[in-house]
PDB file of C-alpha atoms in Angstrom:
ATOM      1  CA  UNK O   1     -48.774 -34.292 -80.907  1.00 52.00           C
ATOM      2  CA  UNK O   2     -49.768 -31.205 -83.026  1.00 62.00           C
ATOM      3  CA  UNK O   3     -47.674 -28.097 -81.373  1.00 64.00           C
ATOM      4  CA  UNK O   4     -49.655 -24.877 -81.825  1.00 71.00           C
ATOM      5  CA  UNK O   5     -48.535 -21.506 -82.473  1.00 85.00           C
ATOM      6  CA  UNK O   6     -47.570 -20.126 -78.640  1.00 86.00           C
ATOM      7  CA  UNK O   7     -50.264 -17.625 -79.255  1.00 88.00           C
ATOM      8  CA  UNK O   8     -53.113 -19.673 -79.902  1.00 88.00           C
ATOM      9  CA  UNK O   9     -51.722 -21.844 -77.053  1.00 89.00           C
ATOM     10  CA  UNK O  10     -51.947 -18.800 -74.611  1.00 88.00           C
ATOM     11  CA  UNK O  11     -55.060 -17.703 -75.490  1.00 90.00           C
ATOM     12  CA  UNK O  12     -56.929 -20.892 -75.560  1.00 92.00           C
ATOM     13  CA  UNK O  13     -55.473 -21.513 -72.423  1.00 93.00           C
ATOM     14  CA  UNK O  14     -56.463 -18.107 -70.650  1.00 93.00           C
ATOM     15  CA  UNK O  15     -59.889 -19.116 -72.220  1.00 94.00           C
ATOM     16  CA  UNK O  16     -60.401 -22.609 -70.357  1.00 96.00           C
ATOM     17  CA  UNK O  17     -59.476 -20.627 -67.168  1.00 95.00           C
ATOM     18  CA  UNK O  18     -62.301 -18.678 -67.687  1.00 94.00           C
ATOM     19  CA  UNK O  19     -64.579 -21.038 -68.544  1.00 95.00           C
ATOM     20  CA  UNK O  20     -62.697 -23.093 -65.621  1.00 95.00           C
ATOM     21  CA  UNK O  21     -63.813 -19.763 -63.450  1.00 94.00           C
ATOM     22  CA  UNK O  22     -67.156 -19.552 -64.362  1.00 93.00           C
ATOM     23  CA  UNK O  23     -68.025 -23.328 -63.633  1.00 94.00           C
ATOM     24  CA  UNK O  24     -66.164 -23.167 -60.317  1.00 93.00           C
ATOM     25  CA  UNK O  25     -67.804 -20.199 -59.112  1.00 90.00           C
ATOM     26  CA  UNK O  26     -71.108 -21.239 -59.798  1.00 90.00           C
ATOM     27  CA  UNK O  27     -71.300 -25.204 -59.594  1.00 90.00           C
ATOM     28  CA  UNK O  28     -68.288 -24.903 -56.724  1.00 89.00           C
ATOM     29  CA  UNK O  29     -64.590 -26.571 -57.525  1.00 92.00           C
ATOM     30  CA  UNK O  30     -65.789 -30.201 -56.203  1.00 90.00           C
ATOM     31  CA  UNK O  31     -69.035 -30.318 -58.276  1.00 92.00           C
ATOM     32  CA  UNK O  32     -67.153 -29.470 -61.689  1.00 94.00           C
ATOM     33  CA  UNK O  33     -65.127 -32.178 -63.635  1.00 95.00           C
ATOM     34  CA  UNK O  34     -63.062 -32.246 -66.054  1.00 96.00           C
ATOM     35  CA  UNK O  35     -65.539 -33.394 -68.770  1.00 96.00           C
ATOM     36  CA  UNK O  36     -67.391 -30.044 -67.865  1.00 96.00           C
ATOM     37  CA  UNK O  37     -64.337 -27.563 -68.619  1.00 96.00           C
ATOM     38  CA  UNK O  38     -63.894 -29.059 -71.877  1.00 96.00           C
ATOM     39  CA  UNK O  39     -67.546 -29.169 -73.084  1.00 96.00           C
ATOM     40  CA  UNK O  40     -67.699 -25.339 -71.999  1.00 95.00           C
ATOM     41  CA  UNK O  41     -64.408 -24.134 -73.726  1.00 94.00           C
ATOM     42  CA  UNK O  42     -65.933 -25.865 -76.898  1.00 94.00           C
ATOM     43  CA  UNK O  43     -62.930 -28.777 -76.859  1.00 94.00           C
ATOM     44  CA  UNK O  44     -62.608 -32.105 -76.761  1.00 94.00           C
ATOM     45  CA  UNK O  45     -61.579 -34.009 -73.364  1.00 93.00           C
ATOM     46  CA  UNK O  46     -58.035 -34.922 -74.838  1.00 92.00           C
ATOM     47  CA  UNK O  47     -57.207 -31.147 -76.359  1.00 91.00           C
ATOM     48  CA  UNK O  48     -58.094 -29.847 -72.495  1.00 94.00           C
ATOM     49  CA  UNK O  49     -55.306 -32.712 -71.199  1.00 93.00           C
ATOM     50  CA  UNK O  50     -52.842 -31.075 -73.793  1.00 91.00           C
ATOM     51  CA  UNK O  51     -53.262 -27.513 -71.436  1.00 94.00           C
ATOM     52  CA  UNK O  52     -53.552 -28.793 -68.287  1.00 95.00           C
ATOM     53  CA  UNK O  53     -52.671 -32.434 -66.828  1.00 95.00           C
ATOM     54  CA  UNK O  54     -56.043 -31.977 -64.344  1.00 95.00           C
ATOM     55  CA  UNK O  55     -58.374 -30.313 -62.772  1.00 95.00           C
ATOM     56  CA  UNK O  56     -56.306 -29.593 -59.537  1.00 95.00           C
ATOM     57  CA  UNK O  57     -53.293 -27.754 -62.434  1.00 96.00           C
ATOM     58  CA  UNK O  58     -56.392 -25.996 -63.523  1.00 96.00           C
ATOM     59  CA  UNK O  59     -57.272 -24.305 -60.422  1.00 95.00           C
ATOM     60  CA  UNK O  60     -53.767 -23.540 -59.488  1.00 94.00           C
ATOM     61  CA  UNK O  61     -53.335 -22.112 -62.419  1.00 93.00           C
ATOM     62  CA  UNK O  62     -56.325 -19.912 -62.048  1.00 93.00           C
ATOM     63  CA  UNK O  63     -55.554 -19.082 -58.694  1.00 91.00           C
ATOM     64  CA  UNK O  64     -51.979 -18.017 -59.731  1.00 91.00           C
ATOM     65  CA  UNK O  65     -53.001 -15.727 -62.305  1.00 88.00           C
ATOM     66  CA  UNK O  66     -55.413 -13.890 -60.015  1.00 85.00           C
ATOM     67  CA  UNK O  67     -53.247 -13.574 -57.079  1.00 84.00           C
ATOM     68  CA  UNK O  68     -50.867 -11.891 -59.169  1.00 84.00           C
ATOM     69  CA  UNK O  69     -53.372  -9.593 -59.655  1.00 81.00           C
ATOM     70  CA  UNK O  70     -54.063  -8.724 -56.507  1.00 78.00           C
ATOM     71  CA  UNK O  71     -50.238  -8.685 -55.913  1.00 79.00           C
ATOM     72  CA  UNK O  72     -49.976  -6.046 -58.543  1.00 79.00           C
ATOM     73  CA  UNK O  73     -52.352  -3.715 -56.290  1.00 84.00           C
ATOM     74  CA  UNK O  74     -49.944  -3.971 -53.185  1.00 85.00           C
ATOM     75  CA  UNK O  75     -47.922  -0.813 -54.686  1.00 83.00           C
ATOM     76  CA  UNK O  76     -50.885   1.323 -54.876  1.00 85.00           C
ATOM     77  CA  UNK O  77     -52.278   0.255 -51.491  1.00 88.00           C
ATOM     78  CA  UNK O  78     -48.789   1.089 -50.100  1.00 87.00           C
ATOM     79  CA  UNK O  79     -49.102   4.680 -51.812  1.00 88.00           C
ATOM     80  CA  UNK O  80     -51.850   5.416 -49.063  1.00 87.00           C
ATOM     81  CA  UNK O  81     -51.038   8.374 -47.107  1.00 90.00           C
ATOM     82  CA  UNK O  82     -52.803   7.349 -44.144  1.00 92.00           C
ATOM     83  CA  UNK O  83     -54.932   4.728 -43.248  1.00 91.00           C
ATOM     84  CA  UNK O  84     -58.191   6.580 -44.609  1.00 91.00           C
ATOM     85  CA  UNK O  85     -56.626   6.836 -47.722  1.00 92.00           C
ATOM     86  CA  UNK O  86     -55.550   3.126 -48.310  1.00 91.00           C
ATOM     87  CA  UNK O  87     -58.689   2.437 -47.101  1.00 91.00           C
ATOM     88  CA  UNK O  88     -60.232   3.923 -49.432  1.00 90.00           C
ATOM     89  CA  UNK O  89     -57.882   2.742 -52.499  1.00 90.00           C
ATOM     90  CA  UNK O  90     -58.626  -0.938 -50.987  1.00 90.00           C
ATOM     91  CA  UNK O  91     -62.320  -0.014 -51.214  1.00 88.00           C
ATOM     92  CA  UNK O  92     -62.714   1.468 -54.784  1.00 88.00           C
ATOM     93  CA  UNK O  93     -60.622  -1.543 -56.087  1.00 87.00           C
ATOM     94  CA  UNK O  94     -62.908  -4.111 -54.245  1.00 86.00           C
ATOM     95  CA  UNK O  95     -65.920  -2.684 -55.490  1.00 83.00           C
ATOM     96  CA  UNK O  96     -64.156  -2.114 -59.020  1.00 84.00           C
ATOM     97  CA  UNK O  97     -63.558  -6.089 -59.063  1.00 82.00           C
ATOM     98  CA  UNK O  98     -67.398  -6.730 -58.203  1.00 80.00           C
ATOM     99  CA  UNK O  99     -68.497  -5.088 -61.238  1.00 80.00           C
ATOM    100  CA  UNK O 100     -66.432  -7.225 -63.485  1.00 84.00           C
ATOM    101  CA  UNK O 101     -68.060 -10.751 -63.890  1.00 83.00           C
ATOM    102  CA  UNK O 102     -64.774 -12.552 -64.300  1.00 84.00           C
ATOM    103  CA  UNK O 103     -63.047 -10.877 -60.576  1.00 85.00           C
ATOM    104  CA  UNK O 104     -66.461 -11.276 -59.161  1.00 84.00           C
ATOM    105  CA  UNK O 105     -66.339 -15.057 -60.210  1.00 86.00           C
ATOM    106  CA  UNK O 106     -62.593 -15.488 -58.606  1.00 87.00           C
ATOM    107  CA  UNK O 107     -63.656 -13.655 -55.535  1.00 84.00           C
ATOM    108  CA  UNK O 108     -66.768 -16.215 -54.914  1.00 84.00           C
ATOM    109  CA  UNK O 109     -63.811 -19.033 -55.188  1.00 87.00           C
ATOM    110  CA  UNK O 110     -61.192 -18.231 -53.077  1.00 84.00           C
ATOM    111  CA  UNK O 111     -63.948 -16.762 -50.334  1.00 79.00           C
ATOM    112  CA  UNK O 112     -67.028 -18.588 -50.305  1.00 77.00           C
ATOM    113  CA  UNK O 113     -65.666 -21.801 -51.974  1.00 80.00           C
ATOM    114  CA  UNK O 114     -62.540 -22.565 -49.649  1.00 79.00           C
ATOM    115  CA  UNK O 115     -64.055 -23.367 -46.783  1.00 80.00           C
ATOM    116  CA  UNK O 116     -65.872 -26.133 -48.258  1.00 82.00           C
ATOM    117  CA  UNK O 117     -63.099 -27.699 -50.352  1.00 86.00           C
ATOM    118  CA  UNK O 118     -59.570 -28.139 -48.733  1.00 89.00           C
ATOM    119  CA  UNK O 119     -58.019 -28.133 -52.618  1.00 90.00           C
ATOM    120  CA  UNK O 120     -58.574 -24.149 -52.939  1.00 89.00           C
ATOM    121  CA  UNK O 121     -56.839 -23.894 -50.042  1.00 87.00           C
ATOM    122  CA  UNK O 122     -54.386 -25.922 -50.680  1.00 89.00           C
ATOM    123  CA  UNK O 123     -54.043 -23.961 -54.104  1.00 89.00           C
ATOM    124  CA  UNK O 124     -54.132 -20.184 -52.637  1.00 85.00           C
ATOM    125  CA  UNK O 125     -50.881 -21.549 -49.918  1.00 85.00           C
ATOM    126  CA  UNK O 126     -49.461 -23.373 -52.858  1.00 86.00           C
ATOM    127  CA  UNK O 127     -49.466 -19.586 -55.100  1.00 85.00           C
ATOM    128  CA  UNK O 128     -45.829 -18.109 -55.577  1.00 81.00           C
ATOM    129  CA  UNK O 129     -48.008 -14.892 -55.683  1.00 72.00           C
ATOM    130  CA  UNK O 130     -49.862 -15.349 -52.682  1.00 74.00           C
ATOM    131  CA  UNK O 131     -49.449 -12.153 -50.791  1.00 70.00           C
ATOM    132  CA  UNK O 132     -51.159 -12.145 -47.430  1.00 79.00           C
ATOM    133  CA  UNK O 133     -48.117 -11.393 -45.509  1.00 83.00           C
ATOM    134  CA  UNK O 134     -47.780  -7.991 -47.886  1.00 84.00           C
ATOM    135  CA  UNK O 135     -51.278  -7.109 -47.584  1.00 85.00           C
ATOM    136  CA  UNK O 136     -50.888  -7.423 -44.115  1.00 89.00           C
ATOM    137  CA  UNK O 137     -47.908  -4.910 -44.336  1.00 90.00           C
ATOM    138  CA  UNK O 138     -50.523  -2.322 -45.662  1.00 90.00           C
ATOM    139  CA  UNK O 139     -52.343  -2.196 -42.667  1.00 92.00           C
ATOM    140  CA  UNK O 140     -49.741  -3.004 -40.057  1.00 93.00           C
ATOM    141  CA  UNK O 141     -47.891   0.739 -41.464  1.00 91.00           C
ATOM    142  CA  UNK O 142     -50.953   2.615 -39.783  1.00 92.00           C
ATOM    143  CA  UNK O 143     -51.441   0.668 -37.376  1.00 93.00           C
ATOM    144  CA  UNK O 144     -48.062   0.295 -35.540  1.00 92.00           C
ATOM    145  CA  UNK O 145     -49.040   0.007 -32.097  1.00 93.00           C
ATOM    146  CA  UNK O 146     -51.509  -3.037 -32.450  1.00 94.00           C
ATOM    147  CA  UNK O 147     -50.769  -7.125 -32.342  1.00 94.00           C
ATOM    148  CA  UNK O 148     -50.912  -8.993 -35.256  1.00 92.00           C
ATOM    149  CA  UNK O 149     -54.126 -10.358 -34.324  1.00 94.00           C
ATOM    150  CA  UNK O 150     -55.745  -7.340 -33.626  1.00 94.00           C
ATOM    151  CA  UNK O 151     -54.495  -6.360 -37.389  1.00 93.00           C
ATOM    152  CA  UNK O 152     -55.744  -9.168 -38.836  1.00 90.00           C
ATOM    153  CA  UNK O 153     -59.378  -8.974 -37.252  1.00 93.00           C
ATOM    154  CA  UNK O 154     -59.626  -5.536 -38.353  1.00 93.00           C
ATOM    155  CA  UNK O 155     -58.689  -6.693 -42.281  1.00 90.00           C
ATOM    156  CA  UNK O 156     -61.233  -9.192 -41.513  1.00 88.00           C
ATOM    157  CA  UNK O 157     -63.940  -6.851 -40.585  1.00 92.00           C
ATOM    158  CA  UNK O 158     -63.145  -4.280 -43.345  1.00 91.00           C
ATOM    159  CA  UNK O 159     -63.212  -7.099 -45.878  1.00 86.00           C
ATOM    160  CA  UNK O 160     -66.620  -8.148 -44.427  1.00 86.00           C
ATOM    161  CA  UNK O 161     -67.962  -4.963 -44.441  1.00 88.00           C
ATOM    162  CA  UNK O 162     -66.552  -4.433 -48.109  1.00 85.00           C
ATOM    163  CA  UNK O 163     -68.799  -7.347 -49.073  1.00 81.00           C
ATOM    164  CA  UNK O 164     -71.672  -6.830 -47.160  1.00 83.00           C
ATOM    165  CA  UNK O 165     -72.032  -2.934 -48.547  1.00 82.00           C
ATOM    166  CA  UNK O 166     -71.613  -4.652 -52.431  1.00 77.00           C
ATOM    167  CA  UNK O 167     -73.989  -6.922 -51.632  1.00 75.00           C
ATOM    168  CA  UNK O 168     -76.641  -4.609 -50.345  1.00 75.00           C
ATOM    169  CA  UNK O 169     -75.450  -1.609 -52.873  1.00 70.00           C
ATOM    170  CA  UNK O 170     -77.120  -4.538 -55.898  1.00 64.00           C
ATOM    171  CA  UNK O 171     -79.996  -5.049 -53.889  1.00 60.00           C
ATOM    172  CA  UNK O 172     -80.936  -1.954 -53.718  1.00 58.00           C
ATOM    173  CA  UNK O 173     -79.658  -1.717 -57.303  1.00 59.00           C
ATOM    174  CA  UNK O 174     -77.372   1.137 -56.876  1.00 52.00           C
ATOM    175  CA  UNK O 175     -74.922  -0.606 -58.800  1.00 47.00           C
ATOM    176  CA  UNK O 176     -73.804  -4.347 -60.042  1.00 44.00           C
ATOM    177  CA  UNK O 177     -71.729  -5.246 -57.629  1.00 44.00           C
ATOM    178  CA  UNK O 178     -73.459  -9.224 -57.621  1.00 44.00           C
ATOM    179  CA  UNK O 179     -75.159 -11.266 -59.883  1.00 46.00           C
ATOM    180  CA  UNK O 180     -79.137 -10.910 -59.844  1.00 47.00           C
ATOM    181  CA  UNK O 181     -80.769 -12.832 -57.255  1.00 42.00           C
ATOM    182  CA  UNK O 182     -84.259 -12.438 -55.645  1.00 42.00           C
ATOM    183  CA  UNK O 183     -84.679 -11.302 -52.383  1.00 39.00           C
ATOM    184  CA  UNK O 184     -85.707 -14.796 -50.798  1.00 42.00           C
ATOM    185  CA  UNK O 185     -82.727 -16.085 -51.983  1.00 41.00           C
ATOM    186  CA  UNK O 186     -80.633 -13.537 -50.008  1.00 32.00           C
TER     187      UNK O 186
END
């Protein structure tokens, strides 16, 4: 087996994820095979087995790399002075994400997708950088006097209402928060 220069093996890797990302996102995780990757990232079937062992590594993989991301962000949510504040931080980095294609793409996967395929799930529990129980921390600081469930339906509901003012911000084209679709589609 040909070893490649640990560069050129990063990058082409990082380069099937995206590819990887793209196809997930828009033909969903269950609809895309393996065949697919490698005829996007412009390899043969047997070079994408030499990165990862199957489609499953692939989008844990993925996954990992983008909730270490989002893991990254913890700190500066934390830095909120009040809940306002974080709020707002939270905000401006969600709607930062939904202009860039490739955090737009992840988003759709690990929302929209994991409901309908138990994998993604299974990947996002599976993530060493997984950070739910810090993001909860975030709110829980302000909100000291509330249950954990009251916490969590109020992360809910400002997540929702995140997504619902992105999507309506690109229909009235006020910025591109979401790819272009037609309004009978939405």
């Amino acid at each position: 087996m040909k070893i490649l220069d640990p560069v050129q093996y990063t990058i082409r890797k990082e380069t099937i994820l995206e590819h990887a990302r793209h196809l997930f996102a828009t033909q969903g995780f269950s609809d895309t095979s393996m065949d697919d990757i490698a005829r996007n990232s412009h390899i043969q079937k047997a070079s994408l087995y030499h990165y990862f062992k199957s489609k499953h590594q692939v989008l844990q993989e993925m996954i990992d790399l983008g909730t270490q991301r989002w893991r990254a962000r913890i700190q500066d949510y934390e830095a909120g002075q009040d809940l306002r504040d974080t709020l707002t931080r939270i905000g401006a980095t969600f709607l930062e994400d939904m202009d860039d294609p490739a955090r737009r793409g992840f988003f759709k996967i690990v929302h929209f997708e994991s409901h309908k395929d138990p994998a993604i799930r299974e990947a996002l529990k599976n993530s060493p950088a997984q950070n739910r129980d810090a993001f909860y921390a975030v709110f829980a600081r302000h909100l000291p006097r509330h249950s954990r469930v009251q916490i969590a339906m109020f992360i809910t509901q400002f997540m929702g209402a995140l997504v619902y003012y992105a999507t309506l911000s690109r229909l009235r084209e006020e910025n591109s928060c979401f790819e272009n679709f037609s309004d009978t589609e939405y």
